[in-house]
């Protein structure tokens, strides 16, 4: 048996739970079971799979409160935990409605009149999902749901930092026998994730660039596809014509939602120099109005830092910035309150790209604000990054904002709002640079990436072979 792994409570700092990873043999046996069940899951047809997922949705409704409480224990925050469960329920409903249209086969004529093309697709038998700690439920299901509808079996390894939600979720899965046969969640850390890659036909990973590189390498060695969504350092550009009331509110929300612990958070802000002071004043005033969710989970809007090692990164970024001349107008440090790690919303000025807080993923409610004098400068600063996940542009004229957005090297650009991809699920997108690779998580591609296309080329007339050979 593998050694148990301690689980830290983000609000108290105490170890209050333990998980035990499966052995290599146990994991292999579970994957073998899922592979055998996948055959019936696929052959049973899409309608049966939709019915199973709709039953799952009903089971989740029954266990909704237990799931929320488990997520609160995992993350130390309440409102976002409620949002996670409700978003998961909405995702089940949305995909069940979209799947019939998205998975339709295709048949058409070819350039040769008597050759017909029939386009079909077959699912990868077993999909592995390795998910992170910042949105434990949502990111442990975002790939799982479309993979199941495509006809795959799925095994998910959530982060060892936030694993408590698995128990009530597994109870919901057990309530749907057809689903239980093809879906399971396993506990474990990095070693278990590495073992999982050795067992599956396609791997989905959400997490850091460093670990994503390891996942991609391991997948390449096995010659299996890897769908990776990695880090971000999302910029916001605020033009002179922007509505400042709207821009400051949207950027604040996009920066501090889930305590900034999101790859889609706004992490650096570029503002036209003519409105810079006014923008900063408004942003600081609004940031100071936000409170920590302390001493109880019902207090305030800003939850604790979930991962202890992330708090070390945040403190390092802040210390580096201050040492190089940055000015903190509010917040500015990591605090320990009754064992939990916390960071008040922080607005920084006098920042530049020599600072880690402007170039490395911080994953915190920290808003470094930098002035620009020309649009070219703003675009160059926004693109001066190894990342390319998403961004935001604020302008008084929509066309002006779109013209800038088209020059940004990022997958999704919010216009006159921030982090819209956290709530809008339409629109296919592909990450730029080191923010990821693989098919889109949105639209038809999100479902079809779990299937291999097959082309049936059907000869419809009795013409002697080789009909194409020159006489």
Short mmCIF file of C-alpha atoms in Angstrom, two decimals:
data_model
loop_
_atom_site.label_atom_id
_atom_site.label_comp_id
_atom_site.label_asym_id
_atom_site.label_seq_id
_atom_site.Cartn_x
_atom_site.Cartn_y
_atom_site.Cartn_z
CA UNK A 1 0.00 0.00 0.00
CA UNK A 2 1.21 3.51 -0.79
CA UNK A 3 1.89 5.96 2.05
CA UNK A 4 -0.97 8.28 3.00
CA UNK A 5 -0.72 11.96 2.02
CA UNK A 6 -1.62 14.69 4.50
CA UNK A 7 -4.22 17.27 3.46
CA UNK A 8 -3.95 20.80 4.90
CA UNK A 9 -6.96 22.91 5.84
CA UNK A 10 -6.53 26.31 4.10
CA UNK A 11 -8.38 28.21 6.82
CA UNK A 12 -6.49 26.80 9.81
CA UNK A 13 -3.23 25.52 8.35
CA UNK A 14 -3.78 22.23 10.17
CA UNK A 15 -3.71 18.75 8.68
CA UNK A 16 -7.27 17.51 9.05
CA UNK A 17 -7.52 14.84 6.36
CA UNK A 18 -5.50 12.12 4.64
CA UNK A 19 -5.66 10.45 1.24
CA UNK A 20 -4.13 7.16 0.13
CA UNK A 21 -3.08 6.82 -3.51
CA UNK A 22 -3.69 3.56 -5.35
CA UNK A 23 -0.72 1.31 -6.02
CA UNK A 24 0.45 0.91 -9.59
CA UNK A 25 -1.30 -2.47 -9.75
CA UNK A 26 -4.52 -1.11 -8.24
CA UNK A 27 -4.59 1.74 -10.74
CA UNK A 28 -3.94 -0.63 -13.63
CA UNK A 29 -6.82 -2.85 -12.46
CA UNK A 30 -9.19 0.11 -12.25
CA UNK A 31 -8.20 1.27 -15.72
CA UNK A 32 -8.68 -2.24 -17.08
CA UNK A 33 -12.20 -2.34 -15.61
CA UNK A 34 -13.04 1.00 -17.19
CA UNK A 35 -11.71 -0.10 -20.58
CA UNK A 36 -13.93 -3.17 -20.63
CA UNK A 37 -17.00 -1.16 -19.62
CA UNK A 38 -16.28 1.51 -22.24
CA UNK A 39 -17.19 -0.88 -25.05
CA UNK A 40 -20.81 -1.12 -23.89
CA UNK A 41 -20.85 2.61 -23.05
CA UNK A 42 -19.90 3.47 -26.62
CA UNK A 43 -22.07 0.87 -28.33
CA UNK A 44 -25.09 1.81 -26.21
CA UNK A 45 -25.36 5.04 -28.17
CA UNK A 46 -25.45 8.74 -27.44
CA UNK A 47 -29.05 8.76 -26.17
CA UNK A 48 -28.14 6.29 -23.42
CA UNK A 49 -25.08 8.32 -22.45
CA UNK A 50 -27.15 11.50 -22.25
CA UNK A 51 -29.69 9.70 -20.07
CA UNK A 52 -26.92 8.57 -17.70
CA UNK A 53 -25.53 12.09 -17.41
CA UNK A 54 -28.98 13.50 -16.78
CA UNK A 55 -29.38 10.95 -13.98
CA UNK A 56 -26.02 12.11 -12.67
CA UNK A 57 -27.26 15.68 -12.66
CA UNK A 58 -30.24 14.61 -10.54
CA UNK A 59 -27.92 12.77 -8.14
CA UNK A 60 -25.72 15.84 -7.81
CA UNK A 61 -28.80 17.90 -6.93
CA UNK A 62 -29.48 15.46 -4.08
CA UNK A 63 -25.90 15.77 -2.79
CA UNK A 64 -25.49 19.47 -3.64
CA UNK A 65 -25.07 20.66 -0.04
CA UNK A 66 -22.53 17.94 0.76
CA UNK A 67 -20.53 18.86 -2.34
CA UNK A 68 -20.55 22.54 -1.38
CA UNK A 69 -19.38 21.79 2.14
CA UNK A 70 -16.59 19.57 0.87
CA UNK A 71 -15.44 22.33 -1.49
CA UNK A 72 -15.54 24.83 1.37
CA UNK A 73 -13.25 22.51 3.35
CA UNK A 74 -10.98 22.14 0.32
CA UNK A 75 -10.69 25.84 -0.50
CA UNK A 76 -11.83 27.87 2.51
CA UNK A 77 -14.29 29.94 0.46
CA UNK A 78 -18.08 29.72 0.24
CA UNK A 79 -19.60 31.79 -2.58
CA UNK A 80 -17.24 30.44 -5.23
CA UNK A 81 -17.90 26.89 -3.97
CA UNK A 82 -21.62 27.42 -4.54
CA UNK A 83 -20.81 28.83 -7.98
CA UNK A 84 -18.67 25.77 -8.77
CA UNK A 85 -21.45 23.29 -8.03
CA UNK A 86 -24.06 25.30 -9.91
CA UNK A 87 -21.70 25.74 -12.88
CA UNK A 88 -21.07 21.99 -12.90
CA UNK A 89 -24.81 21.32 -12.96
CA UNK A 90 -25.24 23.84 -15.76
CA UNK A 91 -22.40 22.23 -17.70
CA UNK A 92 -24.05 18.82 -17.54
CA UNK A 93 -27.27 20.30 -18.88
CA UNK A 94 -25.53 22.32 -21.61
CA UNK A 95 -23.43 19.45 -22.96
CA UNK A 96 -26.37 17.04 -23.00
CA UNK A 97 -28.27 19.52 -25.17
CA UNK A 98 -25.34 20.24 -27.51
CA UNK A 99 -24.02 16.71 -28.02
CA UNK A 100 -26.66 15.36 -30.48
CA UNK A 101 -25.93 18.11 -32.98
CA UNK A 102 -22.16 18.14 -32.47
CA UNK A 103 -21.75 14.39 -32.83
CA UNK A 104 -23.75 13.96 -36.02
CA UNK A 105 -21.97 12.03 -38.74
CA UNK A 106 -21.35 13.52 -42.16
CA UNK A 107 -21.82 12.15 -45.65
CA UNK A 108 -21.04 13.91 -48.91
CA UNK A 109 -19.82 13.52 -52.45
CA UNK A 110 -16.16 13.74 -53.33
CA UNK A 111 -14.35 15.24 -56.32
CA UNK A 112 -14.82 11.88 -58.05
CA UNK A 113 -18.54 11.44 -58.86
CA UNK A 114 -18.72 7.74 -58.01
CA UNK A 115 -16.81 7.94 -54.72
CA UNK A 116 -18.86 8.94 -51.66
CA UNK A 117 -17.32 10.02 -48.36
CA UNK A 118 -18.84 8.93 -45.06
CA UNK A 119 -17.20 10.67 -42.12
CA UNK A 120 -17.38 8.92 -38.75
CA UNK A 121 -15.43 9.08 -35.49
CA UNK A 122 -14.54 6.71 -32.70
CA UNK A 123 -13.77 7.74 -29.10
CA UNK A 124 -10.46 7.20 -27.37
CA UNK A 125 -11.31 4.27 -25.08
CA UNK A 126 -9.82 5.65 -21.85
CA UNK A 127 -9.19 9.32 -21.07
CA UNK A 128 -7.14 10.47 -18.10
CA UNK A 129 -7.73 13.84 -16.43
CA UNK A 130 -5.29 15.49 -14.02
CA UNK A 131 -6.92 18.55 -12.45
CA UNK A 132 -5.72 21.37 -10.14
CA UNK A 133 -6.68 22.72 -6.73
CA UNK A 134 -8.01 26.21 -7.50
CA UNK A 135 -11.45 25.10 -8.80
CA UNK A 136 -11.43 21.46 -7.60
CA UNK A 137 -14.84 20.36 -8.89
CA UNK A 138 -15.17 22.50 -11.99
CA UNK A 139 -11.76 21.65 -13.42
CA UNK A 140 -12.16 17.98 -12.52
CA UNK A 141 -15.28 17.83 -14.68
CA UNK A 142 -14.68 20.34 -17.50
CA UNK A 143 -12.96 17.69 -19.65
CA UNK A 144 -14.76 14.71 -18.11
CA UNK A 145 -18.29 15.58 -19.27
CA UNK A 146 -17.58 15.96 -23.02
CA UNK A 147 -15.29 12.91 -22.94
CA UNK A 148 -18.09 10.78 -21.48
CA UNK A 149 -20.57 12.03 -24.07
CA UNK A 150 -18.08 11.24 -26.82
CA UNK A 151 -18.14 7.64 -25.62
CA UNK A 152 -14.92 7.48 -23.60
CA UNK A 153 -14.35 6.03 -20.16
CA UNK A 154 -12.64 8.50 -17.83
CA UNK A 155 -10.39 8.35 -14.78
CA UNK A 156 -9.71 11.62 -12.94
CA UNK A 157 -6.90 12.46 -10.52
CA UNK A 158 -7.66 15.73 -8.72
CA UNK A 159 -5.01 17.69 -6.84
CA UNK A 160 -3.85 16.24 -3.54
CA UNK A 161 -4.21 19.77 -2.10
CA UNK A 162 -8.02 19.83 -2.49
CA UNK A 163 -9.34 16.23 -2.66
CA UNK A 164 -12.23 16.25 -0.17
CA UNK A 165 -14.90 16.87 -2.81
CA UNK A 166 -14.21 13.43 -4.30
CA UNK A 167 -16.13 11.55 -1.60
CA UNK A 168 -19.55 13.21 -2.13
CA UNK A 169 -18.95 13.27 -5.90
CA UNK A 170 -18.26 9.53 -5.95
CA UNK A 171 -21.55 9.04 -4.08
CA UNK A 172 -23.35 10.79 -6.93
CA UNK A 173 -21.56 8.60 -9.48
CA UNK A 174 -22.50 5.45 -7.54
CA UNK A 175 -26.16 6.45 -7.88
CA UNK A 176 -25.89 5.91 -11.67
CA UNK A 177 -24.60 2.35 -12.31
CA UNK A 178 -24.04 2.92 -16.03
CA UNK A 179 -21.85 5.92 -15.21
CA UNK A 180 -20.05 4.23 -12.35
CA UNK A 181 -18.86 1.58 -14.81
CA UNK A 182 -16.95 4.13 -16.91
CA UNK A 183 -16.01 6.95 -14.52
CA UNK A 184 -13.90 7.04 -11.39
CA UNK A 185 -11.85 9.50 -9.35
CA UNK A 186 -8.55 8.51 -7.74
CA UNK A 187 -6.54 10.20 -5.00
CA UNK A 188 -2.85 10.94 -5.29
CA UNK A 189 -0.05 13.37 -6.00
CA UNK A 190 2.45 13.67 -8.85
CA UNK A 191 3.54 10.03 -8.84
CA UNK A 192 -0.06 8.87 -9.29
CA UNK A 193 -0.51 11.31 -12.16
CA UNK A 194 2.61 9.93 -13.84
CA UNK A 195 1.29 6.38 -13.41
CA UNK A 196 -2.05 7.42 -14.87
CA UNK A 197 -0.43 8.67 -18.08
CA UNK A 198 1.00 5.17 -18.55
CA UNK A 199 -2.52 3.68 -18.55
CA UNK A 200 -4.65 5.96 -20.73
CA UNK A 201 -5.14 6.73 -24.43
CA UNK A 202 -5.41 10.53 -24.08
CA UNK A 203 -4.46 12.79 -21.18
CA UNK A 204 -5.96 16.15 -20.16
CA UNK A 205 -3.95 18.29 -17.76
CA UNK A 206 -4.66 21.64 -16.15
CA UNK A 207 -1.88 23.22 -14.10
CA UNK A 208 1.53 24.83 -14.22
CA UNK A 209 3.81 25.12 -17.21
CA UNK A 210 6.55 23.19 -15.40
CA UNK A 211 4.33 20.18 -14.73
CA UNK A 212 2.67 20.55 -18.13
CA UNK A 213 6.06 20.05 -19.78
CA UNK A 214 6.49 16.80 -17.87
CA UNK A 215 3.02 15.63 -18.86
CA UNK A 216 3.63 16.49 -22.51
CA UNK A 217 6.95 14.62 -22.49
CA UNK A 218 5.44 11.53 -20.90
CA UNK A 219 2.52 11.58 -23.35
CA UNK A 220 4.88 11.97 -26.31
CA UNK A 221 6.89 8.98 -25.17
CA UNK A 222 3.69 6.91 -25.23
CA UNK A 223 2.55 8.55 -28.50
CA UNK A 224 -0.79 9.63 -27.01
CA UNK A 225 -2.46 13.06 -27.35
CA UNK A 226 -2.10 15.58 -24.53
CA UNK A 227 -4.56 18.44 -24.02
CA UNK A 228 -2.89 20.99 -21.77
CA UNK A 229 -4.26 24.19 -20.24
CA UNK A 230 -1.40 25.81 -18.38
CA UNK A 231 -0.58 29.13 -16.77
CA UNK A 232 -1.53 32.65 -17.67
CA UNK A 233 -0.40 36.21 -16.99
CA UNK A 234 -3.46 37.91 -18.39
CA UNK A 235 -3.14 41.59 -19.29
CA UNK A 236 -5.81 44.30 -19.34
CA UNK A 237 -5.40 47.39 -21.52
CA UNK A 238 -7.40 50.50 -20.60
CA UNK A 239 -7.59 53.23 -23.23
CA UNK A 240 -8.13 56.94 -22.59
CA UNK A 241 -11.70 56.66 -23.90
CA UNK A 242 -12.69 53.82 -21.56
CA UNK A 243 -15.51 54.08 -19.03
CA UNK A 244 -13.41 54.14 -15.84
CA UNK A 245 -16.24 53.14 -13.54
CA UNK A 246 -16.87 50.06 -15.66
CA UNK A 247 -13.17 49.29 -16.21
CA UNK A 248 -12.11 49.50 -12.56
CA UNK A 249 -15.03 47.34 -11.39
CA UNK A 250 -14.50 44.72 -14.07
CA UNK A 251 -10.74 44.56 -13.60
CA UNK A 252 -11.12 44.32 -9.84
CA UNK A 253 -13.52 41.39 -10.24
CA UNK A 254 -11.29 39.74 -12.82
CA UNK A 255 -8.29 40.08 -10.52
CA UNK A 256 -9.71 38.99 -7.15
CA UNK A 257 -12.37 36.39 -8.01
CA UNK A 258 -11.42 33.21 -6.13
CA UNK A 259 -8.69 35.29 -4.44
CA UNK A 260 -6.98 35.62 -7.82
CA UNK A 261 -6.41 31.87 -7.90
CA UNK A 262 -7.42 31.40 -11.51
CA UNK A 263 -5.46 31.05 -14.73
CA UNK A 264 -7.96 33.53 -16.21
CA UNK A 265 -7.29 36.26 -13.62
CA UNK A 266 -6.17 39.71 -14.69
CA UNK A 267 -2.57 39.85 -13.43
CA UNK A 268 -1.19 43.03 -15.04
CA UNK A 269 -2.90 46.25 -16.06
CA UNK A 270 -1.77 48.83 -18.63
CA UNK A 271 -3.53 52.21 -18.50
CA UNK A 272 -3.25 55.26 -20.76
CA UNK A 273 -1.06 57.79 -18.96
CA UNK A 274 -3.66 60.57 -19.27
CA UNK A 275 -6.11 58.66 -17.04
CA UNK A 276 -3.59 56.71 -14.97
CA UNK A 277 -3.96 58.56 -11.66
CA UNK A 278 -7.75 58.60 -11.86
CA UNK A 279 -7.83 54.90 -12.68
CA UNK A 280 -5.56 53.99 -9.78
CA UNK A 281 -7.56 56.11 -7.32
CA UNK A 282 -10.81 54.39 -8.29
CA UNK A 283 -9.26 50.92 -8.25
CA UNK A 284 -7.69 51.43 -4.82
CA UNK A 285 -10.94 52.75 -3.35
CA UNK A 286 -12.85 49.72 -4.62
CA UNK A 287 -10.12 47.29 -3.58
CA UNK A 288 -10.07 48.64 -0.03
CA UNK A 289 -13.83 48.05 0.26
CA UNK A 290 -13.36 44.29 -0.11
CA UNK A 291 -12.93 42.24 3.06
CA UNK A 292 -11.39 38.90 3.91
CA UNK A 293 -13.75 35.96 4.47
CA UNK A 294 -12.50 35.90 8.05
CA UNK A 295 -13.00 34.97 10.83
CA UNK A 296 -15.84 32.91 9.37
CA UNK A 297 -16.41 31.68 5.82
CA UNK A 298 -19.50 33.91 5.63
CA UNK A 299 -17.49 37.10 6.20
CA UNK A 300 -16.14 39.16 3.34
CA UNK A 301 -15.36 38.28 -0.27
CA UNK A 302 -11.67 37.24 -0.27
CA UNK A 303 -10.95 33.66 0.73
CA UNK A 304 -7.65 32.24 1.93
CA UNK A 305 -4.70 31.20 -0.21
CA UNK A 306 -5.50 27.54 -0.81
CA UNK A 307 -2.03 26.10 -1.47
CA UNK A 308 0.72 26.74 1.05
CA UNK A 309 3.42 26.67 -1.61
CA UNK A 310 1.54 29.34 -3.60
CA UNK A 311 1.70 31.68 -0.62
CA UNK A 312 5.49 31.44 -0.79
CA UNK A 313 5.41 32.47 -4.48
CA UNK A 314 3.06 35.38 -3.77
CA UNK A 315 5.25 36.66 -0.93
CA UNK A 316 8.34 36.37 -3.15
CA UNK A 317 6.68 38.34 -5.97
CA UNK A 318 5.61 41.10 -3.58
CA UNK A 319 9.02 41.33 -1.92
CA UNK A 320 10.75 41.43 -5.31
CA UNK A 321 8.46 44.21 -6.55
CA UNK A 322 8.80 46.36 -3.42
CA UNK A 323 12.58 45.91 -3.41
CA UNK A 324 12.69 47.19 -7.01
CA UNK A 325 10.62 50.27 -6.27
CA UNK A 326 6.96 49.24 -6.55
CA UNK A 327 4.48 51.10 -4.35
CA UNK A 328 1.65 49.21 -2.61
CA UNK A 329 -1.45 51.41 -2.25
CA UNK A 330 -3.36 48.71 -0.33
CA UNK A 331 -2.63 45.19 0.81
CA UNK A 332 0.94 44.27 -0.06
CA UNK A 333 1.73 41.22 2.05
CA UNK A 334 0.77 37.65 2.89
CA UNK A 335 -0.74 37.43 6.38
CA UNK A 336 -1.14 34.46 8.74
CA UNK A 337 -4.48 34.52 10.56
CA UNK A 338 -5.17 31.60 12.90
CA UNK A 339 -3.00 29.36 10.74
CA UNK A 340 -4.58 30.34 7.42
CA UNK A 341 -2.70 32.31 4.74
CA UNK A 342 -4.38 35.45 3.42
CA UNK A 343 -3.70 38.34 1.05
CA UNK A 344 -5.79 41.52 0.93
CA UNK A 345 -6.48 42.92 -2.56
CA UNK A 346 -3.27 44.69 -3.51
CA UNK A 347 -2.78 47.55 -5.98
CA UNK A 348 0.81 48.23 -7.06
CA UNK A 349 2.19 51.13 -9.08
CA UNK A 350 5.71 52.09 -10.18
CA UNK A 351 6.03 48.60 -11.65
CA UNK A 352 7.91 47.38 -14.71
CA UNK A 353 8.80 44.17 -16.51
CA UNK A 354 11.95 43.59 -14.47
CA UNK A 355 9.62 42.47 -11.66
CA UNK A 356 8.32 38.94 -11.19
CA UNK A 357 4.86 40.31 -10.46
CA UNK A 358 4.71 41.54 -14.07
CA UNK A 359 6.16 38.49 -15.80
CA UNK A 360 5.50 35.34 -13.73
CA UNK A 361 2.14 33.88 -12.75
CA UNK A 362 1.31 35.20 -9.28
CA UNK A 363 -2.13 33.59 -8.71
CA UNK A 364 -3.23 36.16 -6.15
CA UNK A 365 -5.50 39.24 -5.77
CA UNK A 366 -2.65 41.49 -6.85
CA UNK A 367 -3.11 44.26 -9.41
CA UNK A 368 0.09 45.85 -10.74
CA UNK A 369 -0.78 48.95 -12.80
CA UNK A 370 1.57 50.46 -15.39
CA UNK A 371 1.07 53.55 -17.58
CA UNK A 372 1.55 53.62 -21.36
CA UNK A 373 1.79 56.55 -23.77
CA UNK A 374 1.00 54.93 -27.15
CA UNK A 375 -1.16 52.05 -28.33
CA UNK A 376 1.90 50.39 -29.82
CA UNK A 377 3.56 50.46 -26.40
CA UNK A 378 0.47 48.99 -24.73
CA UNK A 379 0.25 46.13 -27.24
CA UNK A 380 3.97 45.39 -26.97
CA UNK A 381 3.78 45.31 -23.17
CA UNK A 382 0.74 43.03 -23.22
CA UNK A 383 2.49 40.64 -25.63
CA UNK A 384 5.76 40.69 -23.67
CA UNK A 385 5.11 37.37 -21.94
CA UNK A 386 5.63 33.63 -22.29
CA UNK A 387 1.89 33.18 -21.78
CA UNK A 388 -1.12 33.68 -24.03
CA UNK A 389 -4.29 32.48 -22.36
CA UNK A 390 -6.63 35.47 -22.25
CA UNK A 391 -6.73 39.26 -21.95
CA UNK A 392 -9.06 42.26 -21.72
CA UNK A 393 -9.37 45.57 -23.57
CA UNK A 394 -11.40 48.59 -22.45
CA UNK A 395 -12.25 51.45 -24.82
CA UNK A 396 -15.05 53.90 -25.43
CA UNK A 397 -15.47 52.68 -29.01
CA UNK A 398 -15.98 48.95 -29.48
CA UNK A 399 -14.22 48.89 -32.86
CA UNK A 400 -11.14 50.48 -31.30
CA UNK A 401 -11.01 47.80 -28.62
CA UNK A 402 -11.47 45.01 -31.16
CA UNK A 403 -8.67 46.40 -33.32
CA UNK A 404 -6.31 46.14 -30.34
CA UNK A 405 -7.63 42.72 -29.32
CA UNK A 406 -6.80 41.35 -32.76
CA UNK A 407 -3.15 42.26 -32.17
CA UNK A 408 -2.88 40.51 -28.80
CA UNK A 409 -1.33 37.05 -28.60
CA UNK A 410 -3.98 35.45 -26.44
CA UNK A 411 -6.72 32.87 -26.90
CA UNK A 412 -9.72 34.81 -25.58
CA UNK A 413 -10.09 38.57 -25.32
CA UNK A 414 -12.82 40.17 -23.20
CA UNK A 415 -13.98 43.49 -24.64
CA UNK A 416 -15.10 46.07 -22.05
CA UNK A 417 -15.16 43.39 -19.38
CA UNK A 418 -12.70 41.00 -17.77
CA UNK A 419 -12.33 37.22 -17.47
CA UNK A 420 -15.50 36.57 -19.46
CA UNK A 421 -14.28 33.08 -20.35
CA UNK A 422 -14.97 32.18 -16.72
CA UNK A 423 -18.71 32.57 -17.35
CA UNK A 424 -19.14 32.37 -21.15
CA UNK A 425 -18.58 28.89 -22.58
CA UNK A 426 -19.20 29.54 -26.25
CA UNK A 427 -16.42 30.23 -28.73
CA UNK A 428 -13.51 27.96 -29.59
CA UNK A 429 -10.04 29.08 -28.54
CA UNK A 430 -6.48 27.81 -28.58
CA UNK A 431 -3.83 28.94 -26.13
CA UNK A 432 -0.83 30.90 -27.37
CA UNK A 433 2.78 30.27 -26.36
CA UNK A 434 3.26 28.33 -23.09
CA UNK A 435 -0.36 28.63 -21.95
CA UNK A 436 -1.21 25.26 -23.42
CA UNK A 437 -1.78 23.05 -26.39
CA UNK A 438 -4.45 20.71 -27.72
CA UNK A 439 -8.02 21.23 -28.82
CA UNK A 440 -10.38 23.89 -27.55
CA UNK A 441 -12.39 23.30 -24.37
CA UNK A 442 -15.29 25.20 -25.91
CA UNK A 443 -17.63 24.59 -28.82
CA UNK A 444 -17.71 21.53 -31.04
CA UNK A 445 -13.95 21.00 -30.74
CA UNK A 446 -14.25 20.44 -26.99
CA UNK A 447 -16.22 17.28 -27.66
CA UNK A 448 -14.61 16.14 -30.88
CA UNK A 449 -11.05 16.20 -29.47
CA UNK A 450 -11.97 12.99 -27.64
CA UNK A 451 -12.65 11.18 -30.90
CA UNK A 452 -10.52 9.98 -33.80
CA UNK A 453 -12.02 10.69 -37.20
CA UNK A 454 -12.48 7.91 -39.71
CA UNK A 455 -13.18 8.39 -43.42
CA UNK A 456 -15.13 5.68 -45.26
CA UNK A 457 -14.55 6.07 -49.01
CA UNK A 458 -17.38 4.26 -50.76
CA UNK A 459 -17.30 3.38 -54.43
CA UNK A 460 -20.83 3.65 -55.82
CA UNK A 461 -20.35 2.41 -59.43
CA UNK A 462 -18.96 -0.85 -60.78
CA UNK A 463 -15.89 0.48 -62.56
CA UNK A 464 -13.05 -1.93 -63.09
CA UNK A 465 -9.93 -1.42 -61.01
CA UNK A 466 -7.55 0.17 -61.32
CA UNK A 467 -9.88 2.74 -62.89
CA UNK A 468 -7.48 5.61 -62.16
CA UNK A 469 -4.39 3.99 -63.74
CA UNK A 470 -3.35 5.59 -67.08
CA UNK A 471 -3.96 3.35 -70.10
#
